[in-house]
XYZ file of C-alpha atoms in Angstrom:
494
model
C -28.708 -16.777 26.612
C -30.058 -14.811 23.700
C -29.853 -16.630 20.372
C -28.370 -13.967 18.152
C -26.452 -15.843 15.442
C -27.709 -17.430 12.238
C -25.939 -20.286 10.487
C -26.401 -19.963 6.728
C -25.574 -22.762 4.296
C -25.242 -22.105 0.577
C -25.040 -25.528 -1.034
C -23.861 -24.873 -4.599
C -22.874 -26.935 -7.609
C -19.119 -26.773 -7.049
C -18.924 -26.110 -3.301
C -20.790 -25.586 -0.059
C -20.279 -22.272 1.698
C -21.248 -21.810 5.327
C -21.446 -18.381 6.944
C -22.380 -17.177 10.422
C -24.309 -13.906 10.598
C -24.977 -11.836 13.713
C -28.055 -9.788 14.601
C -26.599 -6.818 12.708
C -26.328 -8.877 9.521
C -22.539 -9.006 9.663
C -20.515 -12.104 8.788
C -18.717 -13.508 11.843
C -17.201 -16.628 10.228
C -17.188 -18.378 6.874
C -15.935 -21.597 5.293
C -16.077 -23.242 1.894
C -15.728 -26.903 0.943
C -15.334 -28.013 -2.714
C -17.824 -30.514 -4.130
C -17.233 -32.899 -7.004
C -19.501 -33.422 -10.012
C -19.311 -36.448 -12.293
C -19.446 -35.829 -16.037
C -20.408 -38.625 -18.428
C -20.910 -39.008 -22.162
C -23.998 -37.522 -23.743
C -24.058 -34.459 -21.486
C -24.928 -36.417 -18.340
C -23.934 -34.734 -15.074
C -24.397 -36.303 -11.638
C -23.372 -35.873 -8.008
C -23.382 -38.397 -5.161
C -26.197 -37.664 -2.670
C -24.191 -38.765 0.368
C -21.217 -36.681 -0.798
C -23.457 -33.600 -0.936
C -24.559 -34.231 2.665
C -21.028 -34.922 3.924
C -19.812 -31.843 2.065
C -22.312 -29.728 3.984
C -21.232 -31.201 7.322
C -17.569 -30.522 6.540
C -18.306 -26.937 5.564
C -20.378 -26.356 8.695
C -17.664 -27.886 10.900
C -14.962 -25.631 9.441
C -17.155 -22.551 9.866
C -17.941 -23.416 13.499
C -14.260 -24.039 14.213
C -13.361 -20.621 12.811
C -16.113 -19.020 14.883
C -14.869 -20.716 18.065
C -11.259 -19.792 17.285
C -12.358 -16.151 17.254
C -13.962 -16.531 20.663
C -17.493 -17.108 19.422
C -20.040 -18.972 21.498
C -21.835 -21.642 19.453
C -24.535 -21.867 22.119
C -25.774 -18.493 20.870
C -26.560 -19.875 17.390
C -30.323 -19.943 17.244
C -31.391 -20.505 13.646
C -30.272 -21.926 10.318
C -31.045 -21.023 6.721
C -30.295 -23.085 3.619
C -29.917 -21.928 0.025
C -29.193 -24.506 -2.624
C -28.420 -25.251 -6.248
C -31.886 -25.436 -7.631
C -32.983 -28.079 -10.143
C -30.582 -30.835 -9.002
C -32.604 -33.624 -7.341
C -32.411 -36.934 -5.475
C -34.806 -39.897 -5.338
C -34.594 -42.192 -2.312
C -36.485 -45.127 -0.749
C -38.410 -45.405 2.501
C -35.165 -46.138 4.384
C -33.510 -42.965 3.105
C -31.229 -44.815 0.676
C -30.768 -43.040 -2.674
C -32.172 -44.983 -5.624
C -29.841 -43.205 -8.046
C -27.216 -40.490 -8.064
C -28.295 -36.866 -7.739
C -29.078 -35.656 -11.258
C -27.601 -32.202 -11.812
C -29.384 -29.174 -13.235
C -26.618 -29.206 -15.864
C -27.547 -32.694 -17.094
C -28.918 -32.964 -20.653
C -30.062 -36.605 -20.635
C -33.734 -35.687 -21.022
C -33.537 -33.855 -24.347
C -35.556 -36.656 -25.968
C -38.190 -36.523 -23.219
C -38.554 -32.768 -23.730
C -38.920 -33.207 -27.483
C -41.668 -35.761 -26.889
C -43.550 -33.549 -24.427
C -43.367 -30.729 -26.971
C -44.690 -32.984 -29.762
C -47.560 -33.925 -27.459
C -48.509 -30.256 -27.306
C -47.981 -29.808 -23.578
C -46.037 -26.530 -23.782
C -48.970 -24.226 -23.091
C -50.375 -26.304 -20.232
C -46.976 -26.579 -18.564
C -46.258 -22.866 -18.980
C -49.698 -21.845 -17.697
C -49.491 -24.062 -14.620
C -45.789 -23.858 -13.749
C -44.496 -20.705 -15.464
C -41.708 -22.795 -17.023
C -40.741 -23.902 -20.499
C -40.120 -27.531 -21.460
C -36.364 -27.855 -21.072
C -33.867 -30.380 -19.630
C -32.783 -27.624 -17.215
C -35.788 -28.369 -14.994
C -36.032 -31.418 -12.739
C -39.235 -32.988 -14.051
C -38.075 -34.158 -17.468
C -35.024 -35.883 -15.959
C -37.134 -37.681 -13.369
C -39.366 -38.915 -16.231
C -36.176 -40.182 -17.905
C -35.197 -42.088 -14.733
C -38.684 -43.556 -14.459
C -38.543 -44.800 -18.045
C -34.952 -46.045 -18.018
C -34.022 -47.197 -14.491
C -36.013 -50.209 -13.304
C -35.281 -49.689 -9.603
C -36.609 -46.123 -9.782
C -39.674 -47.130 -11.801
C -40.570 -49.953 -9.402
C -40.157 -47.721 -6.349
C -42.337 -44.977 -7.845
C -45.073 -47.389 -8.961
C -45.168 -49.015 -5.526
C -45.381 -45.660 -3.747
C -41.980 -46.085 -2.070
C -39.974 -43.407 -3.911
C -39.324 -40.039 -2.292
C -38.376 -37.071 -4.464
C -36.512 -33.995 -3.348
C -34.423 -31.159 -4.675
C -31.181 -30.619 -2.746
C -32.861 -28.575 -0.002
C -35.287 -31.404 0.744
C -32.570 -34.067 0.688
C -30.424 -32.090 3.120
C -33.394 -31.407 5.395
C -34.308 -35.096 5.426
C -30.738 -36.060 6.341
C -30.183 -33.280 8.879
C -33.402 -34.158 10.746
C -32.782 -37.931 10.528
C -35.833 -38.412 8.344
C -38.246 -36.457 10.558
C -38.815 -33.556 8.132
C -39.905 -33.895 4.515
C -40.503 -30.398 3.154
C -39.428 -28.056 0.388
C -40.016 -24.365 -0.184
C -42.033 -22.692 -2.921
C -38.981 -21.481 -4.873
C -37.410 -24.916 -5.221
C -40.789 -26.513 -5.918
C -41.360 -23.983 -8.691
C -38.352 -25.344 -10.635
C -39.578 -28.932 -11.026
C -42.332 -28.810 -13.727
C -44.691 -30.283 -11.089
C -45.678 -27.179 -9.096
C -48.750 -25.044 -9.749
C -47.935 -21.347 -9.253
C -51.580 -20.456 -8.612
C -52.441 -23.079 -5.991
C -48.914 -23.308 -4.516
C -49.335 -27.080 -4.505
C -48.131 -30.014 -6.577
C -50.200 -30.326 -9.724
C -51.969 -33.692 -9.845
C -52.891 -33.363 -13.538
C -49.283 -32.876 -14.628
C -48.030 -35.675 -12.384
C -50.624 -37.986 -13.922
C -49.636 -36.997 -17.482
C -46.003 -37.689 -16.603
C -46.837 -41.111 -15.105
C -45.682 -40.045 -11.644
C -48.919 -40.058 -9.638
C -47.537 -42.504 -7.056
C -44.427 -40.423 -6.360
C -43.995 -39.121 -2.802
C -43.382 -35.374 -2.827
C -42.370 -33.050 0.041
C -44.876 -30.624 1.509
C -44.260 -27.152 0.027
C -43.809 -24.282 2.473
C -42.910 -20.588 2.302
C -39.185 -19.851 2.141
C -39.303 -18.494 5.700
C -40.974 -21.158 7.846
C -40.184 -23.770 10.490
C -38.731 -26.800 8.692
C -37.305 -28.822 11.591
C -34.392 -29.009 14.018
C -30.845 -30.324 13.691
C -27.543 -30.671 15.539
C -25.663 -31.236 12.241
C -24.786 -34.772 13.260
C -23.794 -33.523 16.749
C -21.468 -30.791 15.508
C -23.614 -28.630 17.808
C -24.399 -29.620 21.385
C -27.902 -28.216 21.047
C -30.501 -28.481 18.263
C -31.190 -25.345 16.236
C -34.243 -24.567 14.155
C -34.055 -24.557 10.369
C -36.174 -21.515 9.573
C -35.519 -20.905 5.891
C -34.959 -22.870 2.700
C -34.696 -21.206 -0.704
C -33.146 -21.700 -4.151
C -29.842 -19.863 -4.570
C -30.872 -17.337 -7.242
C -34.003 -16.485 -5.248
C -31.907 -16.147 -2.091
C -29.657 -13.731 -3.978
C -32.684 -11.638 -4.951
C -33.804 -11.475 -1.322
C -30.270 -10.779 -0.119
C -30.032 -7.905 -2.580
C -33.244 -6.413 -1.226
C -35.674 -7.175 -4.061
C -38.634 -6.560 -1.781
C -40.891 -4.525 -4.081
C -42.139 -4.823 -7.686
C -39.620 -3.466 -10.164
C -36.565 -4.232 -8.060
C -34.234 -6.668 -9.773
C -30.866 -8.350 -9.404
C -28.380 -9.481 -12.006
C -25.634 -11.965 -11.174
C -22.777 -11.270 -13.585
C -20.627 -14.367 -13.668
C -19.772 -16.861 -16.395
C -23.368 -16.400 -17.489
C -25.955 -14.052 -16.058
C -29.172 -14.629 -14.115
C -31.585 -11.696 -13.942
C -34.570 -11.837 -11.588
C -37.183 -9.099 -11.227
C -39.757 -8.956 -8.445
C -43.194 -8.565 -10.090
C -45.322 -8.520 -6.946
C -48.083 -10.700 -5.538
C -49.461 -12.109 -8.809
C -47.866 -14.531 -11.268
C -47.644 -13.095 -14.779
C -46.691 -15.252 -17.733
C -44.071 -14.003 -20.145
C -44.605 -13.473 -23.837
C -40.938 -12.653 -24.369
C -38.975 -15.719 -23.340
C -38.865 -15.171 -19.570
C -39.595 -17.760 -16.910
C -42.213 -17.040 -14.246
C -41.224 -18.244 -10.812
C -41.601 -17.595 -7.091
C -39.227 -14.825 -6.029
C -39.397 -15.464 -2.262
C -42.061 -15.978 0.374
C -42.903 -15.703 4.051
C -45.896 -17.140 5.903
C -47.955 -14.032 5.138
C -46.565 -13.021 1.740
C -45.622 -14.553 -1.613
C -43.726 -12.490 -4.185
C -43.389 -13.682 -7.793
C -40.628 -12.949 -10.282
C -39.664 -13.091 -13.904
C -36.270 -14.638 -14.555
C -34.098 -14.312 -17.635
C -30.993 -16.393 -18.176
C -28.122 -15.076 -20.321
C -25.922 -17.965 -21.406
C -22.623 -16.123 -21.918
C -21.443 -13.141 -19.912
C -17.954 -13.178 -18.361
C -17.151 -16.294 -20.385
C -16.727 -14.053 -23.453
C -13.927 -12.138 -21.728
C -12.282 -15.385 -20.649
C -12.356 -16.570 -24.274
C -10.626 -13.392 -25.458
C -7.967 -13.921 -22.785
C -7.420 -17.656 -23.003
C -7.984 -18.417 -26.688
C -7.034 -15.166 -28.483
C -4.472 -13.931 -25.938
C -5.594 -10.294 -26.236
C -4.629 -9.586 -22.607
C -3.062 -11.409 -19.677
C -5.490 -10.403 -16.924
C -9.156 -9.422 -17.163
C -8.498 -6.235 -15.187
C -6.478 -4.937 -18.176
C -9.656 -4.580 -20.212
C -10.665 -1.283 -18.580
C -7.426 0.347 -19.758
C -7.918 -1.097 -23.244
C -11.449 0.312 -23.436
C -10.231 3.793 -22.468
C -7.827 3.706 -25.442
C -10.740 3.944 -27.920
C -13.664 6.410 -27.775
C -16.172 3.831 -29.035
C -16.325 0.320 -30.429
C -15.535 1.484 -33.963
C -18.665 -0.222 -35.296
C -17.540 -3.623 -33.992
C -20.123 -5.818 -32.263
C -19.612 -9.196 -30.612
C -22.619 -11.543 -30.535
C -21.517 -13.980 -27.782
C -23.610 -16.974 -28.840
C -20.854 -19.470 -28.000
C -23.525 -21.788 -26.558
C -26.480 -20.142 -28.268
C -28.412 -17.068 -27.167
C -30.645 -17.342 -24.093
C -33.399 -15.000 -22.920
C -35.185 -13.272 -24.485
C -34.020 -14.564 -27.883
C -33.729 -18.319 -27.221
C -31.696 -18.994 -30.353
C -29.908 -21.993 -28.907
C -28.526 -23.162 -32.269
C -26.992 -19.754 -33.059
C -23.195 -19.412 -33.237
C -21.033 -16.567 -31.915
C -20.029 -13.880 -34.397
C -18.131 -10.608 -34.760
C -19.669 -7.883 -36.915
C -18.226 -4.663 -38.327
C -14.502 -5.450 -38.536
C -12.371 -3.230 -40.805
C -8.629 -2.722 -41.264
C -9.009 0.123 -38.784
C -10.265 -2.246 -36.070
C -7.868 -2.958 -33.211
C -7.854 -5.446 -30.387
C -9.087 -2.615 -28.162
C -12.218 -2.296 -30.321
C -12.798 -6.042 -30.059
C -12.374 -6.053 -26.270
C -14.699 -3.081 -25.952
C -17.330 -4.762 -28.136
C -17.105 -7.915 -26.008
C -17.587 -5.929 -22.791
C -20.481 -4.012 -24.352
C -22.260 -7.280 -25.185
C -22.870 -7.843 -21.456
C -24.949 -4.685 -20.779
C -26.655 -5.054 -24.173
C -27.899 -8.545 -23.268
C -29.054 -7.399 -19.836
C -30.908 -4.494 -21.431
C -32.620 -6.978 -23.800
C -33.890 -8.957 -20.794
C -34.999 -5.922 -18.765
C -36.921 -4.488 -21.744
C -38.683 -7.847 -22.206
C -39.574 -7.997 -18.496
C -40.993 -4.476 -18.549
C -43.074 -5.290 -21.624
C -44.365 -8.496 -20.020
C -45.414 -6.891 -16.759
C -45.964 -3.191 -17.381
C -43.673 -2.643 -14.379
C -40.739 -0.281 -14.845
C -37.374 -1.231 -13.428
C -36.744 0.719 -10.216
C -33.050 -0.064 -9.908
C -30.775 -2.976 -10.700
C -28.733 -4.684 -7.989
C -25.655 -6.437 -9.346
C -23.298 -9.044 -7.962
C -20.726 -11.467 -9.339
C -17.204 -11.268 -10.718
C -17.899 -8.933 -13.640
C -19.102 -6.183 -11.291
C -15.448 -5.250 -10.708
C -15.419 -3.791 -14.254
C -16.466 -0.134 -13.938
C -16.937 0.282 -17.697
C -19.548 -2.486 -17.757
C -21.492 -1.024 -14.827
C -21.445 2.521 -16.227
C -22.630 1.400 -19.662
C -25.349 -0.648 -17.964
C -26.564 2.375 -15.977
C -26.510 4.549 -19.115
C -28.424 1.977 -21.173
C -31.086 1.389 -18.524
C -31.305 5.017 -17.457
C -31.508 3.692 -13.887
C -29.238 3.299 -10.885
C -27.012 0.231 -10.787
C -26.293 -0.812 -7.198
C -23.314 -2.914 -6.143
C -23.250 -3.919 -2.460
C -19.995 -5.830 -3.013
C -21.183 -8.845 -0.978
C -19.676 -12.000 -2.533
C -21.965 -14.454 -0.694
C -25.321 -12.883 -1.431
C -27.235 -16.202 -1.613
C -26.074 -17.128 1.895
C -27.035 -13.631 3.017
C -30.551 -14.018 1.630
C -31.054 -17.378 3.331
C -29.759 -15.950 6.615
C -32.029 -12.918 6.442
C -35.087 -15.088 5.815
C -34.103 -17.447 8.638
C -33.549 -14.524 11.014
C -36.869 -13.001 9.997
C -38.718 -16.224 10.815
C -36.799 -16.709 14.081
C -37.491 -13.170 15.270
C -33.849 -12.089 15.178
C -34.807 -9.552 12.505
C -38.047 -7.642 12.983
C -39.312 -7.094 9.437
C -38.322 -6.128 5.881
C -37.726 -2.525 6.923
C -35.267 -3.793 9.519
C -33.445 -5.849 6.892
C -33.307 -2.895 4.502
C -31.358 -0.942 7.130
C -28.685 -3.628 7.555
C -25.396 -3.434 5.675
C -26.334 -0.316 3.756
C -22.826 0.154 2.376
C -23.055 0.128 -1.407
C -21.660 1.652 -4.551
C -24.166 3.449 -6.749
C -23.509 3.881 -10.453
C -25.781 6.540 -11.867
C -26.545 7.268 -15.555
C -23.982 9.695 -16.942
C -26.263 11.282 -19.530
C -24.381 9.724 -22.443
C -27.060 9.617 -25.149
C -24.780 7.901 -27.676
C -25.270 4.551 -25.977
C -28.842 4.261 -27.254
C -27.614 4.478 -30.867
C -25.058 1.757 -30.146
C -27.788 -0.393 -28.594
C -30.054 0.147 -31.603
C -27.282 -1.160 -33.854
C -26.877 -4.187 -31.535
C -30.600 -4.924 -31.860
C -30.373 -4.634 -35.649
C -27.527 -7.156 -35.801
C -29.293 -9.551 -33.403
C -32.505 -9.575 -35.446
C -31.054 -9.524 -38.955
C -28.394 -12.247 -38.783
C-alpha cells in the first residue's frame, strides 16, 4: 500500500497539535491537547518532561482516532514531522531519567548569568559564532545556571553522563526508546552552543561555559531521517520521522519562504518576523538575530529574525483594561469612523520595545492627545502601532542584508483585521499574503517530512499545493509614509 499520509506534530508551549496531511497537502484530521506550565517566583517557568511526552501521545491518539472515525487507514501513514517550541530544554541521565524539569524559553532565571557573560566581554564572540545575543531567552544561559546551582546536574555533566536536548530531541529520544539522539540545525541554532558557519557544536564556547563534558545530540538538516516510532504502539507499524524543526522556522517553511527576500510575520500576542536571506549567514547591525531558516540534506537557508514584544496584546489591553470595546472585531468599525489617527500615537512598550530598538526598560506611552481626541483615534493609533513596528523590523532587515522584501506572508489572530493588513501593505509597498492556515508550523513540518520521504517531489511541488490565499496589495495611499515618519520621530525622541 502506498504511504501517502504524513503525521505532523506541533509541540507548543501551551498545547500539542497533531495533524494528518495527505499527498495534496490537505488536512485530513487534527487534534489538540493542552499542556501545563509551572510558574514560580523570580520569573522561573518550567514544564515536566514526562508530561510533554505524554501530552504528545495523547494528541497523536486523538488525531488518529478522528482519522479512523472518518474512514482513514492508518496503515497508509508513512512519515512523521515534528515542530516544537524552541529554546525549552531537558537534561537527562544515561537511563533517560530527567535530571531536572524542562526549563521553558520563557524562564528568566539566568539574568545574572547573562549579565556576567556580558561583563566578561563575550557578546561579540557569541554573536559572531551563533548569530545570537546574550539573553535568558536562549537555552545556553539557563543550562549554565543549572550547572552552577543544581548539584545533581553539575555532577552528571562533569562525569559525562548528562544528555542535553531541546524539546525535539527529548521527544525523539522517547519516541525511539533511546535509539535516536539527534536535533536539527534550527533548534541547535537557538542554544548559544551552535556555530552557524560549521553547523556543529562550538567546542570553544562550550569550554568557556564549563560544559565541555556535556553530551549533545548530533545536528542534522531539518529534513532528514531521524529514526522510527510506533508512538508507544498507537500505530501497528513503525513510521519514519523525517523532519524536525523549530516552530517559527516551520512556519516560515509552511508559508513558502523558499527564496531570499521572502518573509513571514506571525501576528499574535507578540510578533515574530523571519526573512529568508539565502545560503550565507549575515550578522545584523540593527538588533536582529541571525539563525537557520530551514534546511534539507542538500541546502541550508539562513534567516534574520526580529521579535516584536507587543502586538495583539495592545488591543487586548484596550478591551480588557480600558473597556473601549467589547469585542476586538469592533475595532474595524471604530477605525472607519475617523479619517486618520488625529495625531495620536501609541508606543506599545508594555514590556519594553523589542527589535530593532531593544529598549527593554521603556514604558508604554500615548502621544498627541488633545480634547479633540476620541476613543476611535486611540483605537486606530493602537492598531497602527502593529504595522509600524513590523515596518521598523523589515527596514532593519533590508539594511542588514541589502535584500529587498519580495512579499510578506502573514498568519496569526491579528490577520483577521483588514485595516491592519492594508496599512501594512501600504507602508511596505509590497504584497501582504494571508493563506488563512491556522496551523502553519504543523504544515511546515509536514511539508519537510513529505519532501524527505518522497511524498512531495520538490519545492516547486510544494509551492503548487494549497494555493488559496488572500492578497492585500498597496492602495497607493501616500499619506501613510508621513504618519510613519512621525512614528519614527516619537520612537527616537522620547
